[in-house]
XYZ file of C-alpha atoms in Angstrom:
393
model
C -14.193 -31.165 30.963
C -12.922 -33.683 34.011
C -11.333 -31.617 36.385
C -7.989 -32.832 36.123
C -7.957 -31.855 32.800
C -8.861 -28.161 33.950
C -6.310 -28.733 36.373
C -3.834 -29.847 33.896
C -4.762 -26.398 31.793
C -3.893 -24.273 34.859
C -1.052 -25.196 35.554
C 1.084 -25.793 32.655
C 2.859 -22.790 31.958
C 1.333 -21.732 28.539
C 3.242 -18.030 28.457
C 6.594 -19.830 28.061
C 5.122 -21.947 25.367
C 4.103 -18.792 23.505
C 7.355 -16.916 24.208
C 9.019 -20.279 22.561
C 6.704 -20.087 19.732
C 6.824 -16.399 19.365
C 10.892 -16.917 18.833
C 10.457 -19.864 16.443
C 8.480 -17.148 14.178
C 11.450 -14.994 14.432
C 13.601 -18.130 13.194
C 11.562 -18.291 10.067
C 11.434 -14.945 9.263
C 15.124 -14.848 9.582
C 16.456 -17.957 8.256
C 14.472 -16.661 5.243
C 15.818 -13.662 4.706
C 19.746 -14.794 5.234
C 18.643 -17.844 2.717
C 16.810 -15.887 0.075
C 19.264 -15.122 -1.988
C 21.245 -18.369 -2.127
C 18.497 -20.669 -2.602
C 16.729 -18.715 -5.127
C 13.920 -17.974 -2.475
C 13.107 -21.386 -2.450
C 12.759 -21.329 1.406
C 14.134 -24.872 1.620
C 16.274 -24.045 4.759
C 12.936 -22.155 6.433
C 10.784 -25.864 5.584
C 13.530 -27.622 7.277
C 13.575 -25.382 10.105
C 9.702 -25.618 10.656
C 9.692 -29.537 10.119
C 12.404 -29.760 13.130
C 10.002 -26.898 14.897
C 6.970 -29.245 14.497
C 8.789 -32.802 15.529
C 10.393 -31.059 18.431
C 6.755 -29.603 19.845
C 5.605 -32.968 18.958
C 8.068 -34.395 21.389
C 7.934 -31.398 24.073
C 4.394 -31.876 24.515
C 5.101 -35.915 25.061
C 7.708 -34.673 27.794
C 4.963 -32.421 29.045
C 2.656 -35.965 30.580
C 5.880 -37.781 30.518
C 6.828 -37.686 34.582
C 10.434 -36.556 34.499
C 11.709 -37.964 37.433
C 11.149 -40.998 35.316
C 13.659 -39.702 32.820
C 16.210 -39.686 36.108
C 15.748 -42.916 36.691
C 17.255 -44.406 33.810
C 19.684 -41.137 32.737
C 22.820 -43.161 32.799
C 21.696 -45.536 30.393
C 21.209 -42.240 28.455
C 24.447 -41.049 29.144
C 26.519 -43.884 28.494
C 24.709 -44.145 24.855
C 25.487 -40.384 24.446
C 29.366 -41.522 25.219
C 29.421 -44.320 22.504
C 27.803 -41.281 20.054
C 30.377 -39.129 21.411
C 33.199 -41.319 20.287
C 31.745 -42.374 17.091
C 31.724 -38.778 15.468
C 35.554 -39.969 15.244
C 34.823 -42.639 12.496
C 33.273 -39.303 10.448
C 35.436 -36.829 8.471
C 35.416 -33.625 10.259
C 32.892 -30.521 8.955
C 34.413 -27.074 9.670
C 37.421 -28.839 11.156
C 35.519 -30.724 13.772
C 34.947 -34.139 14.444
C 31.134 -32.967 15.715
C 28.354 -34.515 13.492
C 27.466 -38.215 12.526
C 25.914 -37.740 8.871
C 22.964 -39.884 8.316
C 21.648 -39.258 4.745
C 20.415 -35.602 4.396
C 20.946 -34.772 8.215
C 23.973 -34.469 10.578
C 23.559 -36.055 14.356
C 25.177 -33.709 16.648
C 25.529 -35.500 19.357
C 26.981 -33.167 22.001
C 23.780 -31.110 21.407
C 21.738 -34.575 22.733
C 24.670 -34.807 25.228
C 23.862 -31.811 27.245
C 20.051 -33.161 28.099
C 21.673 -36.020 29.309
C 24.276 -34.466 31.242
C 21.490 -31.963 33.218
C 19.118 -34.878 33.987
C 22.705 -36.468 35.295
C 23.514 -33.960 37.329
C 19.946 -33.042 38.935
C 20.036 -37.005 39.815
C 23.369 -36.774 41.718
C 23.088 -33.549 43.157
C 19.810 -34.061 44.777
C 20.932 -36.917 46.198
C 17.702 -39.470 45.396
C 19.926 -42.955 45.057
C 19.005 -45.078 47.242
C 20.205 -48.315 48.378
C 18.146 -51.608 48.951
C 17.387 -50.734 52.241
C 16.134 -47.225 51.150
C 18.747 -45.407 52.434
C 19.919 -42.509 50.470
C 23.403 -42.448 49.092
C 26.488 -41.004 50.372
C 26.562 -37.218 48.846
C 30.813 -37.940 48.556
C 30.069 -40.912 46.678
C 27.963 -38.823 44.183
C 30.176 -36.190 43.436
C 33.067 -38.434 43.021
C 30.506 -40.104 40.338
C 29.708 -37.143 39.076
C 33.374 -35.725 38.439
C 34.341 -39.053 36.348
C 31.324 -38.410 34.182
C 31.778 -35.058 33.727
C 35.584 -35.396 32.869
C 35.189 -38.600 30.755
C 32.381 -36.613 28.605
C 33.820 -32.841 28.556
C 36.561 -34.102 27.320
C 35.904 -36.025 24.307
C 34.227 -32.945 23.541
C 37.514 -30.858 23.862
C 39.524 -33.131 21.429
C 36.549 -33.218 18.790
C 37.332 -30.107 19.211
C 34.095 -28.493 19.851
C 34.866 -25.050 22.389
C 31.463 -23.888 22.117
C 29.417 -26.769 23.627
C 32.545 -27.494 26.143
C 31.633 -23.907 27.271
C 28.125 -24.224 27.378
C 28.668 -27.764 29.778
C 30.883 -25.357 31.973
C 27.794 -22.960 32.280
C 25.676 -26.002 33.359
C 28.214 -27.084 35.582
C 28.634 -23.591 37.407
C 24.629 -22.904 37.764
C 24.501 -26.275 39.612
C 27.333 -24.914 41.822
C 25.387 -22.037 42.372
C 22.232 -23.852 43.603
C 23.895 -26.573 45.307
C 27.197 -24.947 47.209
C 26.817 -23.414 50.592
C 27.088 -19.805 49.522
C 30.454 -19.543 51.401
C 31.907 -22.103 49.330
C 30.298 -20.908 45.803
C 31.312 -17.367 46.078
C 34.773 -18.556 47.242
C 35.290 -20.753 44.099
C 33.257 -17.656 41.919
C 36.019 -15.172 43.477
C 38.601 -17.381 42.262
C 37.173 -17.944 38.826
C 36.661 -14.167 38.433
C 39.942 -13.246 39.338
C 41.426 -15.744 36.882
C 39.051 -14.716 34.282
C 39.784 -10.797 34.902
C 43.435 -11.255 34.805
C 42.945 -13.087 31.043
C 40.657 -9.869 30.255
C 42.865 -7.851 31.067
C 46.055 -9.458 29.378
C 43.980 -9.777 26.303
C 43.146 -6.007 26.157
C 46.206 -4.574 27.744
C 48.710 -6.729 26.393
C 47.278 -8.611 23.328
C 50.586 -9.411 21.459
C 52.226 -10.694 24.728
C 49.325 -12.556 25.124
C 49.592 -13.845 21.551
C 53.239 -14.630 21.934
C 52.023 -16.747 25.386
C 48.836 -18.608 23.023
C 51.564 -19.647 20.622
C 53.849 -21.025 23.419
C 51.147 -23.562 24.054
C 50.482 -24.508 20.386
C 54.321 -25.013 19.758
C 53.743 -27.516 23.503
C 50.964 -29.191 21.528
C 48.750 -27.996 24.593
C 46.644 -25.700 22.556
C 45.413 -26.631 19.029
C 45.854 -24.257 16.213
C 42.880 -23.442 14.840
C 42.161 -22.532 18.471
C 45.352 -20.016 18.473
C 43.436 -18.568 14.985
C 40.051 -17.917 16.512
C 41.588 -15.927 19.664
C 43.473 -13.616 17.280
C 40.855 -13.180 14.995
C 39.069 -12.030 18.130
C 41.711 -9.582 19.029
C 43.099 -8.636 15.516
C 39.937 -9.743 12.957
C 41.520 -7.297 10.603
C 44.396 -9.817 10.134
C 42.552 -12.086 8.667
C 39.584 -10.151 6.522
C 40.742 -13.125 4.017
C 39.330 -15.863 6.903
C 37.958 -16.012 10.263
C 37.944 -12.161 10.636
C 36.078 -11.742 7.198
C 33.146 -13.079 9.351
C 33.651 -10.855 12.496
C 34.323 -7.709 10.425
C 31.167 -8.386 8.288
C 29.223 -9.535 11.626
C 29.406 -5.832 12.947
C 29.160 -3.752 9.709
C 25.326 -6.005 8.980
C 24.236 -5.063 13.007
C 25.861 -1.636 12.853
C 24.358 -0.750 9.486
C 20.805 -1.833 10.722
C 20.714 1.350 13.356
C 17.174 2.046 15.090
C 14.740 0.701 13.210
C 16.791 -1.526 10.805
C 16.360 -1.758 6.593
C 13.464 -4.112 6.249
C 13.393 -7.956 5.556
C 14.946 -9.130 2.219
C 16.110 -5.330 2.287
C 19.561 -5.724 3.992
C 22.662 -5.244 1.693
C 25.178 -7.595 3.720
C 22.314 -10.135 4.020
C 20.985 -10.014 0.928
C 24.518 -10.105 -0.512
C 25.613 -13.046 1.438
C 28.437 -10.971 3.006
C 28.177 -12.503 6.617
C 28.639 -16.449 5.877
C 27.122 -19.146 7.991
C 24.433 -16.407 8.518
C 21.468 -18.809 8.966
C 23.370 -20.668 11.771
C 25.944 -18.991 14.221
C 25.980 -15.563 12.825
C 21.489 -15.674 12.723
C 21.893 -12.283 14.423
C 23.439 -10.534 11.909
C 20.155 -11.032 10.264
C 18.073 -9.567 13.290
C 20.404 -6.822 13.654
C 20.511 -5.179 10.072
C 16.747 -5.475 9.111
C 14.974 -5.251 12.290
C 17.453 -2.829 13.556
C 17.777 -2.054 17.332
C 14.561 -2.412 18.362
C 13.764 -5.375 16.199
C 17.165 -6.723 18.310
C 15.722 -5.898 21.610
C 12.586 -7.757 21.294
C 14.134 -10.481 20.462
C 16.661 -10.405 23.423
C 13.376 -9.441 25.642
C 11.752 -12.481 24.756
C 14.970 -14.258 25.859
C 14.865 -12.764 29.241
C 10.831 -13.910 29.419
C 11.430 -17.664 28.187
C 14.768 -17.554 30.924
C 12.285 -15.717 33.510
C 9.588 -18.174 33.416
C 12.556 -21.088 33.312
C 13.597 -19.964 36.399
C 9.923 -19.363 37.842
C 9.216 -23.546 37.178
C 12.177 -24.474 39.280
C 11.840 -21.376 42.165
C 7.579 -23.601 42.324
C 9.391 -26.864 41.655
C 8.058 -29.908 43.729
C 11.414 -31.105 44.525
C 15.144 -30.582 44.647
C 16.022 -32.239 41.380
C 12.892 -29.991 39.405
C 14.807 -26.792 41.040
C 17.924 -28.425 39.786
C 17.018 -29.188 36.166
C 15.545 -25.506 35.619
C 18.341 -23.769 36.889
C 20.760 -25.879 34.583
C 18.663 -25.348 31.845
C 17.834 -21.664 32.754
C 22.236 -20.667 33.157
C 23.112 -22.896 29.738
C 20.316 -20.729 27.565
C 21.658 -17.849 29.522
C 25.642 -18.630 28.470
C 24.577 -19.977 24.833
C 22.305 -16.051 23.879
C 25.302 -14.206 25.670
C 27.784 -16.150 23.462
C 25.992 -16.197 20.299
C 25.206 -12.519 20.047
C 28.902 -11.701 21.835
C 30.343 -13.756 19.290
C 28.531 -11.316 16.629
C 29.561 -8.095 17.967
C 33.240 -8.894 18.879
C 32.525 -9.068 22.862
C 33.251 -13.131 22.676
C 36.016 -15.313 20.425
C 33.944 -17.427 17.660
C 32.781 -20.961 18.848
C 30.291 -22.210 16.680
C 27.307 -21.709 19.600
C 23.829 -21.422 18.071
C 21.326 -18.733 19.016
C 18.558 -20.660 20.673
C 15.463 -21.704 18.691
C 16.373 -19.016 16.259
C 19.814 -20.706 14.700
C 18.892 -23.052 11.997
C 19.355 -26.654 12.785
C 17.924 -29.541 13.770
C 19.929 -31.156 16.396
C 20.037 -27.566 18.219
C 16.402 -27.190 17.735
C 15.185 -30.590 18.996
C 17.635 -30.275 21.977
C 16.088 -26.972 23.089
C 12.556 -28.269 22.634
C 13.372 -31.532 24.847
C 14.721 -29.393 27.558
C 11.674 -26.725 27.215
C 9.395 -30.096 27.505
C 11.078 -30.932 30.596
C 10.872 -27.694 32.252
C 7.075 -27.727 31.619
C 6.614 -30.932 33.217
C 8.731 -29.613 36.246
C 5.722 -26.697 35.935
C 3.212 -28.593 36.053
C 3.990 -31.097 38.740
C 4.675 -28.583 41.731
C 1.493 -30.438 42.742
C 0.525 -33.976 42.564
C -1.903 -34.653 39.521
C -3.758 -37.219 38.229
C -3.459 -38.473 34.403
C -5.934 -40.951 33.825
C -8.760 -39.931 32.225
């Protein structure tokens, strides 16, 4: 073997592409289970699932020898393709009262799952400041960040109207973890105290003072600032017993499936809210329900600890990165997996309102699952180029 091939070997970060395998088994075995029952244990939903699993490797390990400072280089091509996708879900009649998916034959395009590649290679460009001009100068850092806010603003908020709160949170995330990397810590922690303080203060109304805050949510509906499906989901979140006939059906189902799983859980194809197709949209959003009632606790905590290894060795890449926009990309990608397991399984226990955000490589789907690969491929690369290397055989 040629030495840059053994070279190649040690340095691509093969734990994180076991920890991302290791959690696509755990998809299987619980897209199965949630699916048995309804399609006559057909497992169509688990040979979907692996197909997506096998096209996105497929394209993660072209990422892997594809440079990825490359993919910077011609990002807002990327983006402004994502922003003609972005506005075409319009033409579509809404699924689940969103305007989110283009259908093409047997499979949705989601294109706000695409969007958020696009939008981290965007903002690793800008923030590291690589533009230069024709006399190789690099470009003014205000001039970036002034780009950067029109893109951001122009995207984020076709997103809102579609209305889609779960990826406009998970662009926030991305948007904050840059912050963190990039800002002078004075500055971060300033803006962080303000955002907590904001945050804490809606906490707190929501807990103390739910029905004032309520009364305040419907204020804004009746102003046609808030939406009110929107209105719904936060007081299903506060009051799911309101609703057992809708939205908090699925939140009061979520927690008796987890809760009813206890240590060591009931078994696969053994769970009675599973089996019974009691939690619905259990192979997608709610995929933890699943987890939680026939693995039980610990089954729950392994999964969540291989979580915390795929975001550890995310992290690692950029912390060996060879340059500023590697460090950038991992960190993005690192704080949106981060937001995306904290919603999904908050979402399932009552700790977070509904929004529709899949549970990383374990939610079925395709768009969600080809998304995650892409930015696992690109964090690899990252990996693997902290040193120059050679490519040609």
């Amino acid at each position: 073997m040629s030495s840059y091939k053994v070279r190649w070997f040690k340095d691509l970060d093969l734990f994180l592409i076991l920890v991302v395998l290791a959690l696509c088994v755990a998809s299987f075995l619980a897209i199965s289970s949630a699916t048995h029952s309804a399609d006559g244990g057909s497992n169509s939903y688990v040979i979907k699932q692996l197909i997506w699993c096998v096209v996105g490797f497929g394209v993660m390990i072209w990422l892997i020898r594809t440079d990825y400072r490359s993919l910077t280089r011609y990002v807002e091509i990327g983006y402004w393709v994502s922003i003609v996708l972005l506005i075409a879900v319009f033409f579509f009649a809404p699924i689940k009262g969103a305007h989110g998916w283009i259908p093409l034959g047997g499979f949705a395009l989601q294109p706000s799952e695409f969007f958020k590649v696009v939008f981290i290679l965007m903002m690793a460009k800008y923030l590291a400041n690589e533009q230069e001009d024709e006399e190789g100068r690099r470009a003014d850092p205000v001039r970036n960040y002034l780009f950067l806010a029109v893109y951001a603003v122009l995207a984020i908020g076709l997103i809102v109207i579609e209305p889609d709160l779960g990826q406009t949170m998970i662009l926030m995330a991305i948007v904050g973890t840059a912050m963190f990397v990039h800002l002078p810590p004075r500055i971060f922690w300033s803006i962080a105290a303000v955002a907590v303080l904001v945050i804490g203060l809606v906490v707190t109304a929501i807990f103390l003072y739910p029905d004032q805050f309520l009364t305040f949510l419907d204020v804004l509906v009746h102003k046609g600032i808030l939406e009110q499906h929107q209105y719904d989901r936060f007081e299903t979140f506060i009051y799911p017993e309101r609703d057992l006939g809708g939205l908090g059906y699925q939140v009061y189902q979520a927690k008796v499936a987890i809760g009813s799983g206890q240590l060591f859980g009931k078994g696969l194809y053994q769970g009675s809210q599973t089996q019974g197709s009691w939690v619905p949209e259990q192979q997608t959003d709610f995929i933890f329900t699943v987890i939680g009632e026939e693995l039980g606790f610990v089954g729950s905590v392994a999964v969540i600890f291989l979580f915390f290894l795929m975001i550890y060795r995310i992290v690692a890449n950029g912390l060996q990165a060879g340059d500023r926009t590697g460090m950038y990309i991992c960190a993005m990608v690192g704080g949106m997996f981060t937001l995306q397991i904290f919603e999904n399984i908050g979402m399932s226990l009552q700790l977070m309102p509904m929004t529709g955000v899949t549970l990383p490589f374990i939610s079925y789907g395709g768009s969600s699952v080809l998304t995650n690969f892409i930015l696992i491929g690109i964090v690899l690369n990252i990996g693997l180029r902290r040193r120059k290397l050679s490519f040609v055989s």
